[in-house]
mmCIF file of C-alpha atoms in Angstrom:
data_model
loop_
_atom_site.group_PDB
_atom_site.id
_atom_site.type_symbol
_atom_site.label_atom_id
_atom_site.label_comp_id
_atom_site.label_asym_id
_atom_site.label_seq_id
_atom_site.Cartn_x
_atom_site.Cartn_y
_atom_site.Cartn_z
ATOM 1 C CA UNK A 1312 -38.429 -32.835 172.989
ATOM 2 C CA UNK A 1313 -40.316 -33.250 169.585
ATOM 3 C CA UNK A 1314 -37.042 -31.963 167.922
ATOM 4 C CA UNK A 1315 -34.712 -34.020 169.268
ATOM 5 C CA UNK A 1316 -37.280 -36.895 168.665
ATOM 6 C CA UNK A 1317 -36.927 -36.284 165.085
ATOM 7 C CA UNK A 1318 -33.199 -35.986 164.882
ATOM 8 C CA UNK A 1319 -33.187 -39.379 166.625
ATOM 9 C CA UNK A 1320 -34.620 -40.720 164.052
ATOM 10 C CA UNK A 1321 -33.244 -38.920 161.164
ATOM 11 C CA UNK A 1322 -30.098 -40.320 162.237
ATOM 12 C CA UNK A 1323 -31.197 -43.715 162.938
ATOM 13 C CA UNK A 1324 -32.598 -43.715 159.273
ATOM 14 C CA UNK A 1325 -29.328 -42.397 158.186
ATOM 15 C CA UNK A 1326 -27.439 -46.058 159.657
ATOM 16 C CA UNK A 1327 -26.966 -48.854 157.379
ATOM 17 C CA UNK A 1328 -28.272 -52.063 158.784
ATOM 18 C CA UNK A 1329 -24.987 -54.098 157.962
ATOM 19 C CA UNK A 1330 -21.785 -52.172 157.050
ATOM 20 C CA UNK A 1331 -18.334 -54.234 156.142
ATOM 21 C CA UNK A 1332 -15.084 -51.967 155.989
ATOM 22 C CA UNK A 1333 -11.778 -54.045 154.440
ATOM 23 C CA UNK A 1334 -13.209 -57.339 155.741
ATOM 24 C CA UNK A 1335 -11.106 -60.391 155.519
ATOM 25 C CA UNK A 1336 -10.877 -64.105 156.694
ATOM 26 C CA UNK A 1337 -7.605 -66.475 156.247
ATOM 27 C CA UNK A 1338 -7.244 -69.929 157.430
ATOM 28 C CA UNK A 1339 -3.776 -70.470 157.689
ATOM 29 C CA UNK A 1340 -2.530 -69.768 154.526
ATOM 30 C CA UNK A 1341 -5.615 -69.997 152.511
ATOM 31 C CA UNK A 1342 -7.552 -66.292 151.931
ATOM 32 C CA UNK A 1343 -11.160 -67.354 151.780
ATOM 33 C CA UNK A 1344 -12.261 -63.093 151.538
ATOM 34 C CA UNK A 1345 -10.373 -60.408 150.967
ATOM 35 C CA UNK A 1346 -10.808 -56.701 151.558
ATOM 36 C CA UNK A 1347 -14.983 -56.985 151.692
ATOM 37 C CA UNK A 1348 -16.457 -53.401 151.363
ATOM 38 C CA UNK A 1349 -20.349 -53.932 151.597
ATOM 39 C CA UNK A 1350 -23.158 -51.345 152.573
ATOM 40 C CA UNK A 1351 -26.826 -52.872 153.008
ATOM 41 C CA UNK A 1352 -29.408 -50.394 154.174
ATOM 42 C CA UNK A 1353 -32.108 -51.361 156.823
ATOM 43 C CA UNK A 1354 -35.296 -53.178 155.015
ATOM 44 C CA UNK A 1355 -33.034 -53.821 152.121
ATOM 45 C CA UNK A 1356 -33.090 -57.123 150.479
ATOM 46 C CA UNK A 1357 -30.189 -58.227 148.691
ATOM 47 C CA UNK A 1358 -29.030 -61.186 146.629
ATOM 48 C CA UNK A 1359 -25.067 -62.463 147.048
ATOM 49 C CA UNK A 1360 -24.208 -64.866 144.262
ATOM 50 C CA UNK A 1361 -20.953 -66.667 143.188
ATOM 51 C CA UNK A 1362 -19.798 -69.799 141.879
ATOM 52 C CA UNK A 1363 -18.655 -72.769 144.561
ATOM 53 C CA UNK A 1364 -15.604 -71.591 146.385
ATOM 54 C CA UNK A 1365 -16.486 -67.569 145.907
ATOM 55 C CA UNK A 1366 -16.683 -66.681 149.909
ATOM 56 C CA UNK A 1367 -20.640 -66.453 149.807
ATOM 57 C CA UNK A 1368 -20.824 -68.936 152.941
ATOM 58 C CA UNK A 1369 -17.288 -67.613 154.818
ATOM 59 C CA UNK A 1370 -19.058 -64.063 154.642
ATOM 60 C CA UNK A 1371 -21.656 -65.114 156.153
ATOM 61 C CA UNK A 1372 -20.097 -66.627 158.720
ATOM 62 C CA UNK A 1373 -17.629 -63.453 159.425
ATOM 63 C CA UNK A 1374 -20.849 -61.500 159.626
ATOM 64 C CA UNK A 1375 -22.514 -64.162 162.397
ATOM 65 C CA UNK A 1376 -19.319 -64.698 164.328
ATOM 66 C CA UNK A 1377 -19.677 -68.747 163.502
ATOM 67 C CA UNK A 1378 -16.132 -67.751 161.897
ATOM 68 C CA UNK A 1379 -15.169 -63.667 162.972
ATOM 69 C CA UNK A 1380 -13.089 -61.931 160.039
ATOM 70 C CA UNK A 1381 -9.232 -61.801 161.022
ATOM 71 C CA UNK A 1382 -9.223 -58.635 159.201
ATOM 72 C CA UNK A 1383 -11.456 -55.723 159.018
ATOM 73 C CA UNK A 1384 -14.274 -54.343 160.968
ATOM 74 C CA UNK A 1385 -18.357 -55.117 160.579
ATOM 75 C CA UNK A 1386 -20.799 -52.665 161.986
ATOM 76 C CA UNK A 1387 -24.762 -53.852 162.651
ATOM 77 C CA UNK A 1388 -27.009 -51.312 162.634
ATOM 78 C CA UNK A 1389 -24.037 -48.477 163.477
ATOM 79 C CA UNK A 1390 -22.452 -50.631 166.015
ATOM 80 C CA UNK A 1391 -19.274 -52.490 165.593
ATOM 81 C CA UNK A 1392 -20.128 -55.915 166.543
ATOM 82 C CA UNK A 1393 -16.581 -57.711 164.944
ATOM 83 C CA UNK A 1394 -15.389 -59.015 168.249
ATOM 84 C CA UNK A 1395 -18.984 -60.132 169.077
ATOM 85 C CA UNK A 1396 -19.771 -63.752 169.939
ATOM 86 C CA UNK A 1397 -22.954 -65.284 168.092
ATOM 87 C CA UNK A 1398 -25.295 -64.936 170.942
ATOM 88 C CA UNK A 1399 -24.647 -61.534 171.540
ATOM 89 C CA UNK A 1400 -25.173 -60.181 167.571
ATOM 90 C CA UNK A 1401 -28.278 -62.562 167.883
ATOM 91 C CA UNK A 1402 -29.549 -60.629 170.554
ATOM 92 C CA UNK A 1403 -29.212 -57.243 168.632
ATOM 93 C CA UNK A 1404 -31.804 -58.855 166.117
ATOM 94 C CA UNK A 1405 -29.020 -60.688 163.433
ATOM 95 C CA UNK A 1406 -30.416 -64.077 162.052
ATOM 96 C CA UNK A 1407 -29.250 -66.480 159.887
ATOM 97 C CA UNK A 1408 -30.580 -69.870 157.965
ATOM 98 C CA UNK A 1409 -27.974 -72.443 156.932
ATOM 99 C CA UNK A 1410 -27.252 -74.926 154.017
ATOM 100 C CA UNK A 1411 -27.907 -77.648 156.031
ATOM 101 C CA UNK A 1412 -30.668 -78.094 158.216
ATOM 102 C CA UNK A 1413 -30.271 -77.875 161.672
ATOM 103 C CA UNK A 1414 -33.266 -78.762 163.086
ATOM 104 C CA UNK A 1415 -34.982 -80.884 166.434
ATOM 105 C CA UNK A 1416 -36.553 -83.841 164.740
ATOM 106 C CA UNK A 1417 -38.108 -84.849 168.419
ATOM 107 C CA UNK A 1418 -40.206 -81.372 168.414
ATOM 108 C CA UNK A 1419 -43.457 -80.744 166.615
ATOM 109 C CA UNK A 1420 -43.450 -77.526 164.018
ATOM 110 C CA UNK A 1421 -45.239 -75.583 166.409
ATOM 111 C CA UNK A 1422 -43.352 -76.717 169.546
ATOM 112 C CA UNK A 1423 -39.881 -75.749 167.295
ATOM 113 C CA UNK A 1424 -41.452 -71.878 166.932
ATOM 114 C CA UNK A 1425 -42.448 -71.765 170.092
ATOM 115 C CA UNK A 1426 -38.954 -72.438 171.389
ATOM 116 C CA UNK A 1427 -37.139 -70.817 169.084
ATOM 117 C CA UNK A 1428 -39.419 -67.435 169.861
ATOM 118 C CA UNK A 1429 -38.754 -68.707 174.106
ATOM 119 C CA UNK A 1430 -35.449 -68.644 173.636
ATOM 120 C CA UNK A 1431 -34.909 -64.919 172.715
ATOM 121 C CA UNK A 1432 -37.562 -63.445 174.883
ATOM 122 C CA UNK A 1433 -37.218 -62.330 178.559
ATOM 123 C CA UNK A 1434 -38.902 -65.696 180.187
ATOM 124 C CA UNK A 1435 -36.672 -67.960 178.054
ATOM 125 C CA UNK A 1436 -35.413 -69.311 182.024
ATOM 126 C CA UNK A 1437 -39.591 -69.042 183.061
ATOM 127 C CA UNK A 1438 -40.005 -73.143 183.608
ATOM 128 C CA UNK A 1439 -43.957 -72.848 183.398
ATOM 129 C CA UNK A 1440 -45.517 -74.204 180.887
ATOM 130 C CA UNK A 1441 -47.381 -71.344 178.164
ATOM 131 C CA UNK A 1442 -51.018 -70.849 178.606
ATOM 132 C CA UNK A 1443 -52.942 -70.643 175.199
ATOM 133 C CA UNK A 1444 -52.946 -67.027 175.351
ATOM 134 C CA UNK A 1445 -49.422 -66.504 176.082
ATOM 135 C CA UNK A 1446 -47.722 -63.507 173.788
ATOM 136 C CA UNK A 1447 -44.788 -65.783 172.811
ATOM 137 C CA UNK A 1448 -47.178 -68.702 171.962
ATOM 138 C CA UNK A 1449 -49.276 -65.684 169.480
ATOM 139 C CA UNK A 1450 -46.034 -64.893 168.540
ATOM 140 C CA UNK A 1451 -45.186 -68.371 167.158
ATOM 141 C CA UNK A 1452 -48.474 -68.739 165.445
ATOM 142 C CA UNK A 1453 -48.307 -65.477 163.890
ATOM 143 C CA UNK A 1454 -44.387 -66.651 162.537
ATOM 144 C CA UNK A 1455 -45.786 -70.023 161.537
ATOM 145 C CA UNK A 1456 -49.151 -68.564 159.168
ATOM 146 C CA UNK A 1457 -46.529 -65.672 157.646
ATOM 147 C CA UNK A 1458 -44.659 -68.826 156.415
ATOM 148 C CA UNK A 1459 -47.088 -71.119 155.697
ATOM 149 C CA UNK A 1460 -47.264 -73.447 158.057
ATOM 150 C CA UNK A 1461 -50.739 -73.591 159.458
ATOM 151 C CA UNK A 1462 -51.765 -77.215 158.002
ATOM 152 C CA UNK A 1463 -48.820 -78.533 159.678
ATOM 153 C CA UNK A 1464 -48.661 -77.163 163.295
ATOM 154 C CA UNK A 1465 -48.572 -80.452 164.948
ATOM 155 C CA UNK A 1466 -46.560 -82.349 162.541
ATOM 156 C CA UNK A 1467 -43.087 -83.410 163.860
ATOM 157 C CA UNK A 1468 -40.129 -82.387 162.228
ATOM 158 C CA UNK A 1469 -38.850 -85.432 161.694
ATOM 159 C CA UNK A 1470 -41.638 -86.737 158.517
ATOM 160 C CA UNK A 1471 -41.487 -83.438 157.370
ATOM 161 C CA UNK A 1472 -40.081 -82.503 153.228
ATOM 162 C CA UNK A 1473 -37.207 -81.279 152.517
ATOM 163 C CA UNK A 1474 -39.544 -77.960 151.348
ATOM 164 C CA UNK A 1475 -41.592 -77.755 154.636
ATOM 165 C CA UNK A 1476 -38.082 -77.980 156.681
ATOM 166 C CA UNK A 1477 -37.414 -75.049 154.455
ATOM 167 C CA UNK A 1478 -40.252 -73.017 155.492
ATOM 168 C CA UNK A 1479 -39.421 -74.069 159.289
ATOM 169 C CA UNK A 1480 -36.048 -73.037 159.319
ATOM 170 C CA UNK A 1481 -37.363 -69.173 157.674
ATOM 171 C CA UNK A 1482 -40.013 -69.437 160.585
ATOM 172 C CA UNK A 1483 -37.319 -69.832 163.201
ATOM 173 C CA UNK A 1484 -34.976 -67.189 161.983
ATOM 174 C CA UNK A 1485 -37.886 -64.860 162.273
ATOM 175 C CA UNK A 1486 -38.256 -65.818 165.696
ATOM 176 C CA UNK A 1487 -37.736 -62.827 168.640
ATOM 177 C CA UNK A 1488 -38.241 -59.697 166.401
ATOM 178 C CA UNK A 1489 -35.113 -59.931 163.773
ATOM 179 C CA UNK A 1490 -33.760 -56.783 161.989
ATOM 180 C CA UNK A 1491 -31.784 -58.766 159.581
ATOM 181 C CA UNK A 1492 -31.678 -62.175 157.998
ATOM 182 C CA UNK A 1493 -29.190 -63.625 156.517
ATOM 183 C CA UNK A 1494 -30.719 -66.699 154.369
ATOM 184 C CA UNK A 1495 -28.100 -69.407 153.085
ATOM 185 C CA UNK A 1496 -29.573 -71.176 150.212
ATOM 186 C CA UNK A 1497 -33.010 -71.550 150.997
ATOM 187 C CA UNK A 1498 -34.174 -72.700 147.494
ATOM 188 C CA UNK A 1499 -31.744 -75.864 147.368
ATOM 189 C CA UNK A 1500 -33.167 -78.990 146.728
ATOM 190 C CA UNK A 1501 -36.747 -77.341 146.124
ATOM 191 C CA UNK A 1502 -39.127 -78.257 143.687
ATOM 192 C CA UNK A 1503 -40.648 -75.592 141.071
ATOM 193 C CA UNK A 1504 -43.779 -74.831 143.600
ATOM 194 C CA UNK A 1505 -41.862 -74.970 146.811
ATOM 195 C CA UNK A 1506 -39.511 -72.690 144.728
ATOM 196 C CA UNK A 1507 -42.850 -70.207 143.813
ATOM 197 C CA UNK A 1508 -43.942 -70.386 147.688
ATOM 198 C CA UNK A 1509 -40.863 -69.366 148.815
ATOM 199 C CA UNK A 1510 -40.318 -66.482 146.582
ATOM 200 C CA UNK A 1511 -43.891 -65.753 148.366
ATOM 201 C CA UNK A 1512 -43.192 -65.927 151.647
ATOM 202 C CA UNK A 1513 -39.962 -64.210 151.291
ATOM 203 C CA UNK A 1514 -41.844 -61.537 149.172
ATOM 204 C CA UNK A 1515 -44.495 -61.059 152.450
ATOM 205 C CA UNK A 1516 -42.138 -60.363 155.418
ATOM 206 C CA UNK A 1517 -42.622 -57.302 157.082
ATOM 207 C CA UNK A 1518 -40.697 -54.636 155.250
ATOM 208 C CA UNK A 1519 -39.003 -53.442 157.954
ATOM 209 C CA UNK A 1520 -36.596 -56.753 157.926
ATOM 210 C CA UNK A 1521 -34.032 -56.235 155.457
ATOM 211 C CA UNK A 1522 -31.817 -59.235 154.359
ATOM 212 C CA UNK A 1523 -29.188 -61.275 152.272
ATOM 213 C CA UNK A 1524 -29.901 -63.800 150.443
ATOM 214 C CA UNK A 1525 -27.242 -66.255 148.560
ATOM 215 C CA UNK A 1526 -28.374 -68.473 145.780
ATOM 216 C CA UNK A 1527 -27.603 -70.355 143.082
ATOM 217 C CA UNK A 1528 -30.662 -70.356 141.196
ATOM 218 C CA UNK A 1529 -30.864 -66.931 139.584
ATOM 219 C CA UNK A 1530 -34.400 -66.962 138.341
ATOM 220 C CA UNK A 1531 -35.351 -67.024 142.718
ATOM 221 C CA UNK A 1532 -32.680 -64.692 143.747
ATOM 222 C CA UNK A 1533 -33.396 -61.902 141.421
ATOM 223 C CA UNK A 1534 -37.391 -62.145 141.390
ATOM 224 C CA UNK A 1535 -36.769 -61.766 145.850
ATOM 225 C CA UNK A 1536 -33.581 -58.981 145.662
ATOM 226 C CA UNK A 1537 -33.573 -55.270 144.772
ATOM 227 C CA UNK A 1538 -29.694 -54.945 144.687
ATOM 228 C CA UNK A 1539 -27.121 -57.955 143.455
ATOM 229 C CA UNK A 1540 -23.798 -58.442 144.743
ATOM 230 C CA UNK A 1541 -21.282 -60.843 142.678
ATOM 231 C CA UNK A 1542 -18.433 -62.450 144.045
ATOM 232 C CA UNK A 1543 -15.573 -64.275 142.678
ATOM 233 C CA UNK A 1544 -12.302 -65.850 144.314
ATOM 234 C CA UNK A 1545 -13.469 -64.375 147.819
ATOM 235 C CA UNK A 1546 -13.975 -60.796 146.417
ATOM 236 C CA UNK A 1547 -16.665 -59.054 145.421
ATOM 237 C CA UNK A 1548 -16.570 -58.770 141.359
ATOM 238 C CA UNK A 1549 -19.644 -56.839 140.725
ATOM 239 C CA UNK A 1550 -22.510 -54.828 141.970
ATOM 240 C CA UNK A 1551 -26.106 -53.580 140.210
ATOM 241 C CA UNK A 1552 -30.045 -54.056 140.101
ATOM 242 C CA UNK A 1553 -31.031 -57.592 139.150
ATOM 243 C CA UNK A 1554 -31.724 -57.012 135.853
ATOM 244 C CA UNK A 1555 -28.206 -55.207 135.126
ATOM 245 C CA UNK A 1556 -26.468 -58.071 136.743
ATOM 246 C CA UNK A 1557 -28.582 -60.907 134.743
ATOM 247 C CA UNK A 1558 -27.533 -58.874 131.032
ATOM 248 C CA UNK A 1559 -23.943 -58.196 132.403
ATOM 249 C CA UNK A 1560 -21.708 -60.284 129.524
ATOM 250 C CA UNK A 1561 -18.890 -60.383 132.231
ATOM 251 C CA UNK A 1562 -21.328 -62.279 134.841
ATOM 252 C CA UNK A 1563 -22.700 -64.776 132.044
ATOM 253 C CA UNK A 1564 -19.781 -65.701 131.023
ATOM 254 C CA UNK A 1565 -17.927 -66.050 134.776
ATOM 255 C CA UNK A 1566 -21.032 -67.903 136.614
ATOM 256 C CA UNK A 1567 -24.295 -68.427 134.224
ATOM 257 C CA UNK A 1568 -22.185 -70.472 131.552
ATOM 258 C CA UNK A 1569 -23.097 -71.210 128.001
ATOM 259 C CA UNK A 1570 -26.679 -72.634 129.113
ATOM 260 C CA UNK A 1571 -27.736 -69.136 130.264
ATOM 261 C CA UNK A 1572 -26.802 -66.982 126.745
#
């Protein structure tokens, strides 16, 4: 029993956490990616950068289901999940943040959490109301102080910053036990300290949640990334470790610019 314990989880170990084999996506006549070969292990945290109009977004959207690939397949965790809707690779622990904000402005921060948490647990259809000690209500405060947002529990999300919707939208997205997170931009529109808290509570997740980050400010997406993926014309152009992909001549000169050598 022990043995075949152990070969469970040998092979479990063995699984990447997202695997992409010839992935494409066309509307109409327009190819927005192209034969996408990507490998992320479990716990790893990687950085997806590109100029406007590279397929950073449209990948993310093939790998979510908002927009499924017309060509290729995409495995989570070992299992093909390409003709998946959202819901269902949401319920095998796939997140995602978004450029824009999509957030209820009626709910408090702590009432958002909650629900979000609800909504993937087994009494999301329960219609009584939490008790203080309920485990999804611990959940939700546990999600809100790992992203810093004790002070504001009972603000509503409508007077909240631009940096504090941030943090809410990481909080939700961590919501129901995720695997992987897929994080859109999380740093736009941030000032220099809601840039340095976010590189710290990205930095403090558990490290069993691996995910992808894209960004277009380099000095965030390299300080929170262990692996780099570049992409240019919906293609990927270039893989290394941060600090082979910041020296790379071919990289300055395609997305950093002049401003950057």
């Amino acid at each position: 029993m022990a043995e075949a314990e152990t070969v469970r989880r040998l092979a479990s170990a063995s699984v990447h956490a997202l695997e992409l084999e010839g992935v494409g996506r066309r509307f109409g006549a327009l190819v927005a990616l192209a034969d996408i070969n990507l490998k992320v292990d479990a716990g790893e945290r990687r950085a997806i950068l590109g100029s406007n109009g590279a397929g950073k977004t449209t990948l993310f959207n093939a790998i979510t289901g908002d927009f499924p690939p017309t060509a290729g397949r995409i495995r989570f965790f070992g299992e093909d999940v390409t003709e998946f809707p959202v819901e269902e690779r949401i319920r095998r622990g796939l997140r995602r943040t978004y450029q824009i904000s999509q957030l209820f402005s009626g709910l408090t921060v702590m009432d958002s959490v909650f629900v979000a948490c609800r909504g993937v647990s087994r009494s999301r259809l329960s219609l009584f109301r939490p008790r203080e000690r309920d485990a999804t209500m611990a959940q939700a405060r546990q999600i809100a102080h790992l992203t810093h947002l004790d002070d504001i529990l009972e603000t509503p999300v409508a007077v909240l910053s631009h940096g504090q919707q941030r943090q809410l939208e990481i909080a939700l997205a961590l919501s129901g036990a995720p695997r992987f997170i897929l994080f859109d931009e999380p740093a736009a529109g941030l000032s220099p300290a809601e840039r340095r808290d976010l590189v710290a509570i990205l930095g403090a997740l558990p490290a069993h949640i691996g995910y992808i980050i894209i960004e277009h400010d380099l000095d965030v997406a390299l300080q929170v990334s262990s692996y780099v993926t570049m992409m240019h014309n919906g293609r990927i152009f270039k893989e290394g470790l941060p600090r082979e992909i910041e020296e790379d001549e071919e990289v300055q000169a395609l997305y950093l610019g002049a401003a950057h050598g």
